[in-house]
XYZ file of C-alpha atoms in Angstrom:
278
model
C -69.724 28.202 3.625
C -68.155 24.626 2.716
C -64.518 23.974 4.573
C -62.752 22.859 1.910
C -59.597 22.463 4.142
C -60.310 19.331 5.397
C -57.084 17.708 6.318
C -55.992 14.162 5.410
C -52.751 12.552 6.339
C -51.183 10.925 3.144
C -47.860 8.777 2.044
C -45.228 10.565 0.466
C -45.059 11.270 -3.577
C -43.228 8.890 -5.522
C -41.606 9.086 -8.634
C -42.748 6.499 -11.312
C -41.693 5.651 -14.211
C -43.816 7.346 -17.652
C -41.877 6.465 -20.794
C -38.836 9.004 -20.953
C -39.697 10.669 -17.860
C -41.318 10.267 -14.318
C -44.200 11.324 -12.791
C -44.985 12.134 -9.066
C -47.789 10.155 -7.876
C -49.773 9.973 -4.532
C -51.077 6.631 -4.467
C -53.793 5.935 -1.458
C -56.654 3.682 -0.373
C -57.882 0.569 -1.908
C -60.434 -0.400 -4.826
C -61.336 0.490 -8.184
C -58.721 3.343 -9.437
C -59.353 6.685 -9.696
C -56.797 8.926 -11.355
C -56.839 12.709 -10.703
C -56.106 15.040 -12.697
C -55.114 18.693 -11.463
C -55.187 22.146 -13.839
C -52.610 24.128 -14.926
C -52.362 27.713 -12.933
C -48.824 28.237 -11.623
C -48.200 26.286 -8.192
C -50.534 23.752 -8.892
C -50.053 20.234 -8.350
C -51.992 16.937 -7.618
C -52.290 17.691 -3.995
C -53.040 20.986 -4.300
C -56.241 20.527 -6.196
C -57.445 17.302 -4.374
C -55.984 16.967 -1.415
C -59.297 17.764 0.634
C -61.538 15.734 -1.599
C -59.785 12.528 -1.300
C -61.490 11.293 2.298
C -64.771 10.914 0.411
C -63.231 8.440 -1.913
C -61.539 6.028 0.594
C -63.125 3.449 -0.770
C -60.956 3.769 -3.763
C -56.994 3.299 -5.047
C -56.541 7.230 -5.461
C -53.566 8.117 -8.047
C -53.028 12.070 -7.537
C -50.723 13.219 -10.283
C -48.197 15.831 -10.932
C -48.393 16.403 -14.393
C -44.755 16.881 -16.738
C -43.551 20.281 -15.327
C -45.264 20.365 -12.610
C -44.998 19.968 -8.500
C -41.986 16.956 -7.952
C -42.840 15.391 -11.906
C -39.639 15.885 -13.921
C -39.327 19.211 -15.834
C -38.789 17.718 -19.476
C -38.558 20.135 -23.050
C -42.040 20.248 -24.684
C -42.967 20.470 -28.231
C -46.207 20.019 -29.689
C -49.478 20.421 -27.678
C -49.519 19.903 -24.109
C -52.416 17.587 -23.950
C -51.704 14.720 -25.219
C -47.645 15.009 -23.929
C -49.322 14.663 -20.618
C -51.619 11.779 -21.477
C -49.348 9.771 -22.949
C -47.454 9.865 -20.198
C -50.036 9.345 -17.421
C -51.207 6.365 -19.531
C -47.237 4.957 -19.307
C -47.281 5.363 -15.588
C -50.616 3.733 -15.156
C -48.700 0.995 -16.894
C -45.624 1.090 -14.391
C -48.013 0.894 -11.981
C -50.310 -1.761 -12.685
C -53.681 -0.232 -13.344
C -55.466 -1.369 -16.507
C -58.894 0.190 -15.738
C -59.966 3.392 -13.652
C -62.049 6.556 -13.596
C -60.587 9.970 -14.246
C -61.208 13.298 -12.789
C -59.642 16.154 -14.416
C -59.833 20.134 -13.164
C -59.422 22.567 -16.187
C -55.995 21.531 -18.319
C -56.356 17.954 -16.393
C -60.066 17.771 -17.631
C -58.887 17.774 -21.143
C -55.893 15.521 -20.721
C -59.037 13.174 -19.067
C -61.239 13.738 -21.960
C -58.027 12.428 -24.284
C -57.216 9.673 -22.076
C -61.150 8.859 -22.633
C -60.919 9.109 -26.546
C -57.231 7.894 -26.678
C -57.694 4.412 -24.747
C -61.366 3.887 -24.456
C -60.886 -0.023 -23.482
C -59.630 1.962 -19.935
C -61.242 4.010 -18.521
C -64.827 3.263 -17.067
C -66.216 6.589 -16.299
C -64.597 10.961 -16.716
C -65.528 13.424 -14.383
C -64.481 16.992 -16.497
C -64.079 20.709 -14.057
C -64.252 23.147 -16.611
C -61.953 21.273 -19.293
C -59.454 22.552 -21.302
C -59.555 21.521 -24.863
C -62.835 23.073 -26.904
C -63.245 26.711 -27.247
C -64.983 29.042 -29.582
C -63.668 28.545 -33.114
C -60.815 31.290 -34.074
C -61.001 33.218 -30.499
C -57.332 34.724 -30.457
C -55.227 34.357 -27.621
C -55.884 37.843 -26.703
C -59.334 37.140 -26.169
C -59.482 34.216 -24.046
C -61.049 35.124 -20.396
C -58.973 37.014 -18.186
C -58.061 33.991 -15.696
C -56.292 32.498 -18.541
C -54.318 36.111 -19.548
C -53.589 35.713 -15.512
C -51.791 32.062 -16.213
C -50.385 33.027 -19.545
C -48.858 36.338 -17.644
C -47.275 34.029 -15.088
C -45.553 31.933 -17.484
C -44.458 34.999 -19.280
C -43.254 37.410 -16.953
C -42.944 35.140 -13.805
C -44.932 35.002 -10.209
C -45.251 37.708 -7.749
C -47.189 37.793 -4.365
C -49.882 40.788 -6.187
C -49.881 38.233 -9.243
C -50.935 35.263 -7.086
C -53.259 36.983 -4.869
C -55.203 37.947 -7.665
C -54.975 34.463 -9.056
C -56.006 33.152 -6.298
C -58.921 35.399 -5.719
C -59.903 34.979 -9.781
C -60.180 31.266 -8.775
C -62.710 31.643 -6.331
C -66.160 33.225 -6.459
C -65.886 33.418 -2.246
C -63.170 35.503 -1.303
C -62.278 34.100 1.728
C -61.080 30.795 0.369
C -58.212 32.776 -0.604
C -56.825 33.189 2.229
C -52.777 34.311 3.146
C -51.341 30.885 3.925
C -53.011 29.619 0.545
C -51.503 32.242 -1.505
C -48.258 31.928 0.467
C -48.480 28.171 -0.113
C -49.275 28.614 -3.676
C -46.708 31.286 -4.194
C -43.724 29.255 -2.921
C -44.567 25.867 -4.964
C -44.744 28.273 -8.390
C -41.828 29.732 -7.449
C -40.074 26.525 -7.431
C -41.137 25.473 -11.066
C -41.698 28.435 -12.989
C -42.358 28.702 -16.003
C -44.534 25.367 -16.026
C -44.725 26.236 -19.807
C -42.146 27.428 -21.874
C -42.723 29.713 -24.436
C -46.240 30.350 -25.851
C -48.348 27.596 -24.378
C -50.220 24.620 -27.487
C -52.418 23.349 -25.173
C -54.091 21.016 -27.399
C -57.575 21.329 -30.063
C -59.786 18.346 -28.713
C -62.365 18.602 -31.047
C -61.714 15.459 -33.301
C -61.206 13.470 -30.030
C -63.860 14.410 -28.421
C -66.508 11.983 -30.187
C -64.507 9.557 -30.098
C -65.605 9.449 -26.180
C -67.524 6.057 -25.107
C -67.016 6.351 -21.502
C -69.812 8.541 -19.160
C -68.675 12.246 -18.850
C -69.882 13.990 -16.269
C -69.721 18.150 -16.888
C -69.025 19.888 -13.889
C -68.843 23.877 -14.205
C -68.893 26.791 -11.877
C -70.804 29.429 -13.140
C -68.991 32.335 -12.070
C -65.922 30.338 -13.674
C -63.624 33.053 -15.119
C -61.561 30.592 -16.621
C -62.961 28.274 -18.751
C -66.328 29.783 -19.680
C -69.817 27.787 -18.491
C -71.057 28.859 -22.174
C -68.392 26.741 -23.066
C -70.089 23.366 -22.268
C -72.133 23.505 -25.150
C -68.901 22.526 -27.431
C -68.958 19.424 -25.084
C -72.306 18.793 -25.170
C -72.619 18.212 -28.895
C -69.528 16.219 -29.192
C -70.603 13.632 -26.618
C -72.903 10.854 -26.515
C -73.504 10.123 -22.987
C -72.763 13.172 -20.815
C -74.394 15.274 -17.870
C -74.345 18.728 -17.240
C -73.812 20.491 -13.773
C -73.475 24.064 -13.401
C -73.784 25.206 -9.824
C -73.616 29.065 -8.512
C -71.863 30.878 -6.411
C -68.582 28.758 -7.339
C -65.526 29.917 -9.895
C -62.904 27.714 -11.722
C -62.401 25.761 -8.352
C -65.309 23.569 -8.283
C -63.867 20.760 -5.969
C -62.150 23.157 -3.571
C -64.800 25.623 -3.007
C -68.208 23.297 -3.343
C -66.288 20.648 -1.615
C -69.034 18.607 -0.451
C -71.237 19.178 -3.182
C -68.583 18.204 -5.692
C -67.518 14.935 -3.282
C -71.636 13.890 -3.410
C -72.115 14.753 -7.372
C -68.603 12.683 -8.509
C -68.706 9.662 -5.736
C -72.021 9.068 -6.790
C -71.231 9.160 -10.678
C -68.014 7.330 -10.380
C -69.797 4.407 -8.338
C -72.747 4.171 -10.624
C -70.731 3.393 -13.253
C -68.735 0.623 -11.863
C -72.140 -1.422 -11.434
């Protein structure tokens, strides 16, 4: 078993300016930019997601976000889908910050806010590595019907987080069971606490499928296939909207490809990202 807990000391989160609102950022190392991109489940956050992967990419100006809603980012009203909302304002506080061109890795709802921020400002960004994006799904599928990890973060949003709710979010996450351990559900717990709802209301996360082509940059797929989240059948909607893409599923892995295939992921996105700054 991969430790995925490798620990890496870090500055502190700022707030940046991002249009009408600010963003938390993490901003470390040196070198082409990388932004990251972190999903949606309640209690997530930049850090949270990426925290252990970030060592491997040293070698690189890592910008860890909080999205809008989310971990110390400012809590603003949303209406419309949640996509774009948070691309547009990543893009603005890429702007505050300097950065005209960088690679993007996105987990789950931050894969398909990478995938727009691919489409959106193609001049920008060099090279997307996508976790089991959000953003295509099977045609008509009703809310109801959507795989249970999602019912778990639509639930949350709903009806608020529990300890029993975020154990078994935690253990949906994770094909091995003993990645979810006490102090990671405790951890993951308090930080939801602190912002719940994320969403407000019933969730628009965003229909990507016009976008999508629109994609010039190299995708790399990256999918779990005991994902009970975002579906590994689900790649195929990628896979015909995209010109120059690669496909990885790996077993033994859930939604949580980066946390519980640590090293694996670290090898198969390092390599990507730096092949296509050549």
């Amino acid at each position: 078993m991969e430790n995925p807990m490798t620990e890496v000391t870090l500055p502190d989160a700022r707030l940046v300016s991002a249009g009408d609102i600010a963003l938390s950022v993490t901003d470390v190392g040196a070198g082409p930019a990388i932004v990251w991109l972190h999903g949606s489940g309640p209690g997530a956050s930049g850090l949270s997601n990426f925290r252990a992967n970030l060592p491997a990419f040293a070698d690189h100006r890592n910008l860890v976000f909080d999205h809008p809603r989310y971990g110390l980012s400012d809590r603003p009203t949303i209406n419309g889908p949640l996509i774009p909302h948070s691309g547009e304002h990543i893009l603005a506080a890429l702007d505050t910050l300097g950065v005209d061109t960088f690679a993007v890795v996105g987990n789950s709802f931050g894969g398909g806010v990478a995938a727009w921020l691919a489409a959106t400002a193609p001049a920008r960004v060099r090279s997307a590595v996508l976790m089991a994006p959000a953003g295509l799904q099977p045609p008509g599928i009703a809310i109801e019907d959507l795989p249970y990890g999602l019912q778990l973060i639509f639930k949350a949003m709903r009806d608020g987080v529990d300890r029993p709710l975020m154990e078994t979010f935690i253990n949906t996450m994770v094909f091995d069971k003993s990645l979810a351990t006490p102090e990671l559900i405790d951890a993951r717990l308090a930080a939801a606490q602190r912002n719940n709802p994320e969403w407000e209301g019933r969730p628009i996360v965003g229909d990507l499928s016009e976008v999508v082509p629109l994609i010039q940059a190299p995708i790399q797929l990256l999918w779990g296939k005991e994902d009970k989240f975002v579906l590994p059948a689900w790649s195929t909607y990628w896979l015909d909207r995209l010109s120059d893409v690669e496909l990885h599923v790996l077993p033994h892995c859930g939604h949580w490809f980066q946390y519980e295939l640590k090293d694996r992921f670290n090898e198969l996105a390092g390599e990507f990202i730096r092949r296509n700054e050549q």
